[in-house]
mmCIF file of C-alpha atoms and ligand atoms in Angstrom:
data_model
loop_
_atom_site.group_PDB
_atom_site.id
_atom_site.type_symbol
_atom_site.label_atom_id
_atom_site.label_comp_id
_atom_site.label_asym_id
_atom_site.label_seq_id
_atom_site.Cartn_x
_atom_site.Cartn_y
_atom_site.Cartn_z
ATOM 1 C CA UNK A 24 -13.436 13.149 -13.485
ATOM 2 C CA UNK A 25 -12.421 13.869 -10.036
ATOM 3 C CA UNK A 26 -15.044 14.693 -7.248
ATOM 4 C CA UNK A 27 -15.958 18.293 -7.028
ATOM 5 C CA UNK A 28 -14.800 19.021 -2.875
ATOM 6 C CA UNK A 29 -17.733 18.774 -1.109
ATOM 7 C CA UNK A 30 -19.630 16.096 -2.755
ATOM 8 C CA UNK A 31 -20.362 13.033 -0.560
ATOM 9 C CA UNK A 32 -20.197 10.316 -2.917
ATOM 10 C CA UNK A 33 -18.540 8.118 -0.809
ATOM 11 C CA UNK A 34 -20.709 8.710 2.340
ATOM 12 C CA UNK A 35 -21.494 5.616 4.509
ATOM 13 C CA UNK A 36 -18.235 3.742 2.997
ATOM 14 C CA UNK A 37 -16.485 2.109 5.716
ATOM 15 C CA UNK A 38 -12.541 2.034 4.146
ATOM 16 C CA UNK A 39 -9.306 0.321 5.443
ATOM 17 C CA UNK A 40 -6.288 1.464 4.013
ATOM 18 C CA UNK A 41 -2.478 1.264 4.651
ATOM 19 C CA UNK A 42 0.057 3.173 3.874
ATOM 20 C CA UNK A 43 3.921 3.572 4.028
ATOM 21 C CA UNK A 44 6.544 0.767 4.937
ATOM 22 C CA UNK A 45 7.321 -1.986 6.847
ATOM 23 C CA UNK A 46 10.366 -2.200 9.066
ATOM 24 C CA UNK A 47 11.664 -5.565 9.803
ATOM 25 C CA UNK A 48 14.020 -5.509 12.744
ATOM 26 C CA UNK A 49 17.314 -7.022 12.404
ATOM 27 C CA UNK A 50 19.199 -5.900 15.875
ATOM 28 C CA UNK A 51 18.605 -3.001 17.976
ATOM 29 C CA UNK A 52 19.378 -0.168 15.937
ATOM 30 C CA UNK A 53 19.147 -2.014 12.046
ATOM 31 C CA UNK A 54 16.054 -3.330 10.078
ATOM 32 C CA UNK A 55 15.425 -4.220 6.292
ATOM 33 C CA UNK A 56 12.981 -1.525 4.896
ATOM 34 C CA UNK A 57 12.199 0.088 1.265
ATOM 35 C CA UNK A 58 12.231 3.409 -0.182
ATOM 36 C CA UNK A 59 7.823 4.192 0.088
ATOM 37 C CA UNK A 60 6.866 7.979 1.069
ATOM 38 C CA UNK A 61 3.453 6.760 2.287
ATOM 39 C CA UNK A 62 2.205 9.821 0.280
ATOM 40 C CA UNK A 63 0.083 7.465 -2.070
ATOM 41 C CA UNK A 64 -2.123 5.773 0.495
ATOM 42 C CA UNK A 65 -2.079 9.021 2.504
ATOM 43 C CA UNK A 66 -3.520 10.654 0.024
ATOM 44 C CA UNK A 67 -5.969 7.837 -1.098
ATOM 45 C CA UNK A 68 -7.533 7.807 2.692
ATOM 46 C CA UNK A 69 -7.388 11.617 2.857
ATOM 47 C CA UNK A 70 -9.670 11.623 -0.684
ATOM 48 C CA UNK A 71 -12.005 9.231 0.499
ATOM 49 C CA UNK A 72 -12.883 10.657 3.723
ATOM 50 C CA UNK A 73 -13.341 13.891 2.085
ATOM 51 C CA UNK A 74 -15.753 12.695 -0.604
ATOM 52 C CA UNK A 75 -17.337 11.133 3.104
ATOM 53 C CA UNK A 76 -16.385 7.786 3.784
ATOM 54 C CA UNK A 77 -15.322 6.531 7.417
ATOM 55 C CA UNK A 78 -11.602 5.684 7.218
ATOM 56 C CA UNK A 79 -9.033 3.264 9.017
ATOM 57 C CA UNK A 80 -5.518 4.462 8.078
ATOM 58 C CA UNK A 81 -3.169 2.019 8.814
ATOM 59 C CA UNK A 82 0.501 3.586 8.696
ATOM 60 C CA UNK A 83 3.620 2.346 8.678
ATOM 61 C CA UNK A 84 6.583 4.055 8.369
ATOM 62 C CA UNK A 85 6.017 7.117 6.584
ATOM 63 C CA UNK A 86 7.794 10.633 5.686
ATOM 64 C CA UNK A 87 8.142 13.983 8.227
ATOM 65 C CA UNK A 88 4.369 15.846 7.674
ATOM 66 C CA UNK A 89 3.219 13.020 5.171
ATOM 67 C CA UNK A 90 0.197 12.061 8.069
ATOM 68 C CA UNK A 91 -0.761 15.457 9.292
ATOM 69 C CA UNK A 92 -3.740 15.952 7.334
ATOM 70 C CA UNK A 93 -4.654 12.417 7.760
ATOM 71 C CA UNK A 94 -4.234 13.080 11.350
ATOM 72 C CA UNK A 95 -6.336 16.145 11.354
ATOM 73 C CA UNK A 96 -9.502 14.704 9.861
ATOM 74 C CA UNK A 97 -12.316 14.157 11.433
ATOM 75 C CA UNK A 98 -13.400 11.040 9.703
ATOM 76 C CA UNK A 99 -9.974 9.345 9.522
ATOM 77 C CA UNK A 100 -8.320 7.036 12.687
ATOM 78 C CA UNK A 101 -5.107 6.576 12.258
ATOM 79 C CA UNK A 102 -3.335 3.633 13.675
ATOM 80 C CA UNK A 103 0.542 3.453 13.534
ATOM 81 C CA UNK A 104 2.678 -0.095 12.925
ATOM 82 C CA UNK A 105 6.231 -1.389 12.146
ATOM 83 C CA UNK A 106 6.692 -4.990 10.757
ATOM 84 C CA UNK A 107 4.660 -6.494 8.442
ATOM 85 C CA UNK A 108 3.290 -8.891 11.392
ATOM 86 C CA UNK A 109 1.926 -5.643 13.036
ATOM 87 C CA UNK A 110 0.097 -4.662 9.697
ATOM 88 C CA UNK A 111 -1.385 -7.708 9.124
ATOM 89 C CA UNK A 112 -2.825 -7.926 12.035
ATOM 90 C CA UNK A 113 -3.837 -4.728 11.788
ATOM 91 C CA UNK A 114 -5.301 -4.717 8.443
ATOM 92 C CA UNK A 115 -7.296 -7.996 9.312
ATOM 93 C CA UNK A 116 -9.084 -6.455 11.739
ATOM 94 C CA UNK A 117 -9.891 -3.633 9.762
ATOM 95 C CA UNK A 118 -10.719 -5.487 6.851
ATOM 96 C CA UNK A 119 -13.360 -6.738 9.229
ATOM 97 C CA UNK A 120 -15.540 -3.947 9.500
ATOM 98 C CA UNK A 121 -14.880 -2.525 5.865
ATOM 99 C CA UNK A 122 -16.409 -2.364 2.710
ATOM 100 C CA UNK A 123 -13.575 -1.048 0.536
ATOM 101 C CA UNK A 124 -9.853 -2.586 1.235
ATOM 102 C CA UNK A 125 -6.648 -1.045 0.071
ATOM 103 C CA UNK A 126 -3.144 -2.368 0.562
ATOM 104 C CA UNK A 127 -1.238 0.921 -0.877
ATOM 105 C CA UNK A 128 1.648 -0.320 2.247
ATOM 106 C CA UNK A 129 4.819 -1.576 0.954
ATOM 107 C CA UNK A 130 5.435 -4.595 2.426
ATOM 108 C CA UNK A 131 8.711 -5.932 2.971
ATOM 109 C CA UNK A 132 8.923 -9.005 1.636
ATOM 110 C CA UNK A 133 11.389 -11.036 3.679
ATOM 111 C CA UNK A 134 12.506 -10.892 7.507
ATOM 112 C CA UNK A 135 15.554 -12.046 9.029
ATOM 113 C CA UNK A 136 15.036 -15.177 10.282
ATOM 114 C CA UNK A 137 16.048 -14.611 14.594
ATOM 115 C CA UNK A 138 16.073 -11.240 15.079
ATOM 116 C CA UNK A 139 19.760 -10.895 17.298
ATOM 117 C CA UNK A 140 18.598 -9.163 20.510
ATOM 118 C CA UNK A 141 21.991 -7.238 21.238
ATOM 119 C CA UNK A 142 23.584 -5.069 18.031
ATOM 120 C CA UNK A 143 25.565 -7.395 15.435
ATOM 121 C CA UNK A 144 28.996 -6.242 15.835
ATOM 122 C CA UNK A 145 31.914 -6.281 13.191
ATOM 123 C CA UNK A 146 34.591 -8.145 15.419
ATOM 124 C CA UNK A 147 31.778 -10.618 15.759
ATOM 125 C CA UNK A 148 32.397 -11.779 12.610
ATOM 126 C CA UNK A 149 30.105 -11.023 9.663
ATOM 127 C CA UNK A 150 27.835 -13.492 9.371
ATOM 128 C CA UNK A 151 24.995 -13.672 6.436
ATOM 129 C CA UNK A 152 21.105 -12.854 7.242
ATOM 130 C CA UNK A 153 19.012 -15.841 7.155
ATOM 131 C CA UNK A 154 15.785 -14.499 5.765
ATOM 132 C CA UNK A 155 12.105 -15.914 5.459
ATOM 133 C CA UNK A 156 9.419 -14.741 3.624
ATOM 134 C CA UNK A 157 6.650 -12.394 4.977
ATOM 135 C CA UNK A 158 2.953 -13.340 4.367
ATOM 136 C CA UNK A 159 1.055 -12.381 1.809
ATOM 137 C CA UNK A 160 -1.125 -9.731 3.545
ATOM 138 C CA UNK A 161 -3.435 -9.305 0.339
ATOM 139 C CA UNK A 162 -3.838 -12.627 -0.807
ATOM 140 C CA UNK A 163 -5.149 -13.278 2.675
ATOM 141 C CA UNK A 164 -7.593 -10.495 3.307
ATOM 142 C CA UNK A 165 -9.042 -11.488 -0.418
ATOM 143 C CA UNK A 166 -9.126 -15.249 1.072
ATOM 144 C CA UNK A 167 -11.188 -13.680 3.901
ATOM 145 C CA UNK A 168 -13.273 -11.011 2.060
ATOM 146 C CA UNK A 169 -16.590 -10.245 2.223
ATOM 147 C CA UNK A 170 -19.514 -10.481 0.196
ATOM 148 C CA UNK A 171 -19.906 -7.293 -1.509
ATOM 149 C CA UNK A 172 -16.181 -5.949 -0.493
ATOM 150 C CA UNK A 173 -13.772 -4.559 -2.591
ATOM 151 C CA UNK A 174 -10.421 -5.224 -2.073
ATOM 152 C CA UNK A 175 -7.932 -3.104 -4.108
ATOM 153 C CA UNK A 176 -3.886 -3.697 -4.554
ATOM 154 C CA UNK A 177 -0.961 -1.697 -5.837
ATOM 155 C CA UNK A 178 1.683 -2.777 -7.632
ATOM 156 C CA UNK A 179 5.008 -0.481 -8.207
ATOM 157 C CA UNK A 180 7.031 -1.928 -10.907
ATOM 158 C CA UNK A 181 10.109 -1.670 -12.667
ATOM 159 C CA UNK A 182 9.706 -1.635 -16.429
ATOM 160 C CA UNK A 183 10.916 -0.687 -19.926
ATOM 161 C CA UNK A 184 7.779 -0.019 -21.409
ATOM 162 C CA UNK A 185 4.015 0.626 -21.086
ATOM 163 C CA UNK A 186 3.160 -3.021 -22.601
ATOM 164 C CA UNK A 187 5.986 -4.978 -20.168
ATOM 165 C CA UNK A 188 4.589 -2.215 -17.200
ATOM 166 C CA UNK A 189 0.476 -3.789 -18.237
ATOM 167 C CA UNK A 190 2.067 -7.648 -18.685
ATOM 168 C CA UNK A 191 3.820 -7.543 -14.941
ATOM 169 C CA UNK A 192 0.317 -5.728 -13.672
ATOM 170 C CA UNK A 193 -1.749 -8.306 -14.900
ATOM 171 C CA UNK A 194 -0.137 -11.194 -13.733
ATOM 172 C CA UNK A 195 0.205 -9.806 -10.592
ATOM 173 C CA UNK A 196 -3.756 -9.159 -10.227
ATOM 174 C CA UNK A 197 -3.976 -13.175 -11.218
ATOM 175 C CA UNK A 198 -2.119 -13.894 -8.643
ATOM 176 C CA UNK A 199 -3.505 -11.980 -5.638
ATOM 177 C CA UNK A 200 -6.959 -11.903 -6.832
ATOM 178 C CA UNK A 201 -7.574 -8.726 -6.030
ATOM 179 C CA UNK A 202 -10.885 -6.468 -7.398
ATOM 180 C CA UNK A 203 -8.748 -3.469 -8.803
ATOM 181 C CA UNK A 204 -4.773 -3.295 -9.275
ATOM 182 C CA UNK A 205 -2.989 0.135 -9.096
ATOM 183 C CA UNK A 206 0.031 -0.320 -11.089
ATOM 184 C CA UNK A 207 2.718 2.603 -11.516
ATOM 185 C CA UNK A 208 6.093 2.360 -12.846
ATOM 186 C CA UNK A 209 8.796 2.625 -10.437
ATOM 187 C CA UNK A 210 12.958 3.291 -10.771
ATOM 188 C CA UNK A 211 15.199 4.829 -8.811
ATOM 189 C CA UNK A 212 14.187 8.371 -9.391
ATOM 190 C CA UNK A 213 10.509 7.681 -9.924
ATOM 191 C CA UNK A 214 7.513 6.791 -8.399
ATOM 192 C CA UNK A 215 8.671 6.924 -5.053
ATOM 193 C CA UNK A 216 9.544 10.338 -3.590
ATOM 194 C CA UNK A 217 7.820 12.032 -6.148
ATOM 195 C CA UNK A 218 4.651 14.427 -5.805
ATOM 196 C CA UNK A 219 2.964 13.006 -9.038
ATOM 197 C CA UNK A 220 2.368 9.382 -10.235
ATOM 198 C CA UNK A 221 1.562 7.965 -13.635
ATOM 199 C CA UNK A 222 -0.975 5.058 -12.524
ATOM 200 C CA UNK A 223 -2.819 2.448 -14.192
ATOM 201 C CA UNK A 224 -5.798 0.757 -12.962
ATOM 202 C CA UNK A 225 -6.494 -2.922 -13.869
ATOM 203 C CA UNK A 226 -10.115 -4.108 -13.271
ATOM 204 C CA UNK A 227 -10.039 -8.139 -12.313
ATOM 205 C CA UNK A 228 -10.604 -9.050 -15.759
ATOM 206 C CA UNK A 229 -7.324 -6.692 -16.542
ATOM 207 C CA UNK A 230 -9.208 -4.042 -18.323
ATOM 208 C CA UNK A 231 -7.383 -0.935 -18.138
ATOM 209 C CA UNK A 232 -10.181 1.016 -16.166
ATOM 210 C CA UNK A 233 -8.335 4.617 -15.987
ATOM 211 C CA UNK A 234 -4.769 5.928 -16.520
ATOM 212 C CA UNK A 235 -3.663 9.034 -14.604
ATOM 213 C CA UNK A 236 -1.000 10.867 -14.949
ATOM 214 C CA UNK A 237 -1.506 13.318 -12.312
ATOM 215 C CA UNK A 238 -0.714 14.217 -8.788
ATOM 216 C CA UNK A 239 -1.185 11.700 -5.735
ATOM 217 C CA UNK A 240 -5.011 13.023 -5.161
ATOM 218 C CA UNK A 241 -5.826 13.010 -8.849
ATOM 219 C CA UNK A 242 -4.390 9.212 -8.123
ATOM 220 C CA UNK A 243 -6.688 8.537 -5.446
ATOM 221 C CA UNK A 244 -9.691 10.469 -7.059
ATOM 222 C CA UNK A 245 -9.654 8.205 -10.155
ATOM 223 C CA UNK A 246 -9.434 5.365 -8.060
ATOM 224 C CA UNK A 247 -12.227 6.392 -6.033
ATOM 225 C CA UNK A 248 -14.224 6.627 -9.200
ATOM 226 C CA UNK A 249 -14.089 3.111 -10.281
ATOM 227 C CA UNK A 250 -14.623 2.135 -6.752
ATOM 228 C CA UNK A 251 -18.024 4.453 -6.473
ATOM 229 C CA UNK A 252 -19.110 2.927 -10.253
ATOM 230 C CA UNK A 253 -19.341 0.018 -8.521
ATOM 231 C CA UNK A 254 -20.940 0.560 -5.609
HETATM 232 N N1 CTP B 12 1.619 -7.081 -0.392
HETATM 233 C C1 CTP B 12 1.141 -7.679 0.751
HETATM 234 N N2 CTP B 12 1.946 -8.486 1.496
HETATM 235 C C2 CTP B 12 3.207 -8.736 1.100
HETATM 236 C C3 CTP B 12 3.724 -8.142 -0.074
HETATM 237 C C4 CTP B 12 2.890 -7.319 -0.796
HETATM 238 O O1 CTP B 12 -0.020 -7.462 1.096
HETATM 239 N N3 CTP B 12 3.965 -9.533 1.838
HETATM 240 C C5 CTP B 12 0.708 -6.231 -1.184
HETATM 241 C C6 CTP B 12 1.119 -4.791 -1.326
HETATM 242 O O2 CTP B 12 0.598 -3.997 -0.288
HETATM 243 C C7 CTP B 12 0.507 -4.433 -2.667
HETATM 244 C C8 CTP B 12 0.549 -5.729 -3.443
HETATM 245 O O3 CTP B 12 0.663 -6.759 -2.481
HETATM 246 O O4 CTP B 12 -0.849 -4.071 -2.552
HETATM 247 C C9 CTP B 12 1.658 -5.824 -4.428
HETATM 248 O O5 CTP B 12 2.896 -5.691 -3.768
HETATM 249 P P1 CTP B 12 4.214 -6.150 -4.500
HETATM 250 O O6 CTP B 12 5.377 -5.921 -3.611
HETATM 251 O O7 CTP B 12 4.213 -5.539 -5.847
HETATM 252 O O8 CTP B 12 3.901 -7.715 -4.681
HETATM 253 P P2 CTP B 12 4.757 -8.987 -4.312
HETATM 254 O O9 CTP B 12 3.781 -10.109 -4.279
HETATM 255 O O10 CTP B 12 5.560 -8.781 -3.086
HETATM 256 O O11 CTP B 12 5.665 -9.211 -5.577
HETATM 257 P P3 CTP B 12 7.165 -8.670 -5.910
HETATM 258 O O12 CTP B 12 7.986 -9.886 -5.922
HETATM 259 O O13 CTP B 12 7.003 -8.045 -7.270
HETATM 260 O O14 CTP B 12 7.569 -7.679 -4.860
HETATM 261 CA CA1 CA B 13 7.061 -7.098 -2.771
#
């Protein structure tokens, strides 16, 4: 059940989340980046600092008007970043000072090798990108967390079914190690622009802790929920 407006069952929660993302440069007016709103984690920091937690939004690149109300509240900062190096760093140091940690941000996972400092130009030649993996932001803030803190992952996936959708969302919780794994299904005309989001939460143990089928805030509400159970 989602929290009536007003109630302050979150008050006193410090909260670090990110949103949107990443841009990895490739020249001067190209980068490698993905298709993420940053409506999801938007709305997850927005619901949590109205049920009265204190709130860290870290945003990457997000939609026109998808910050505003994040930007408007009185218990949300909002920090803006571009690459995944700038999240991390930022996320680290928010992760720092927080009890509850969410990585909603979609990272990119590779960046060109030597970013070329002039534009790549066709009668250049066409060259490949060499790419190398970003880190795994995640994995390391659960390496570094807390006693007591909660760090919570998402996972948008590509699937044919609910049981192949729950099989990719629980190995993926193995292998981060994260407290609480936000899976939704993803393809190219859902998940990612939309207004609503079917999403399943995954406890550590992979218990299915809620399923919502609902707009983003109904998202974030039920997610708030299992974090406030185990407060
Ligand atoms: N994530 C992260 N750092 C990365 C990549 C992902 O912190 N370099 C986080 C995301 O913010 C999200 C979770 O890990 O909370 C799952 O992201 P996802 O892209 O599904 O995981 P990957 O490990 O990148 O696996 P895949 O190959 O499926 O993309
Ligand atoms: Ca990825």
């Amino acid at each position: 059940l989602a929290a009536a407006p007003g109630r302050a069952d979150l008050a006193g929660l410090r909260v670090a989340v990110s949103t949107g993302g990443t841009r990895e440069p490739i020249d001067p007016v190209r980068f490698l980046g993905n298709r993420s709103s940053g409506r999801q984690g938007t709305e997850l920091a927005v619901a949590a600092a109205d049920r009265g937690a204190d709130v860290r939004l870290v945003a990457a690149h997000v939609d026109d008007g998808v910050l505003d109300a994040a930007a408007r509240h009185p218990r949300i900062t909002l920090e803006r970043v571009s690459t995944a190096a700038e999240l991390q760093r930022a996320m680290t140091d928010a992760a720092a000072a927080a009890d509850v940690v969410a990585m909603v941000a979609a990272v990119a996972d590779f960046r060109v090798a030597e970013v070329a400092h002039e534009k790549l130009r066709k009668e250049d030649g066409v060259a490949g990108l060499d790419l190398v993996e970003n880190p795994d932001i995640v994995a390391g803030l659960v390496a570094a967390r807390r006693d007591g803190q909660i760090v919570v992952g998402f996972a948008a996936e590509t699937a044919a079914d609910d049981a192949e959708l729950l099989e990719r969302g629980r190995r993926k919780l193995r292998r981060k190690g994260v407290d609480l794994l936000a899976v939704n299904r993803v393809d190219w005309d859902a998940g990612f622009e939309s207004a609503g989001n079917r999403v399943v939460l995954l406890d550590a143990g992979g218990d299915v802790v809620s399923d919502t089928d609902g707009t983003k805030r109904e998202v974030a509400d039920a997610i708030w929920d299992a974090v406030a159970s185990r407060r």
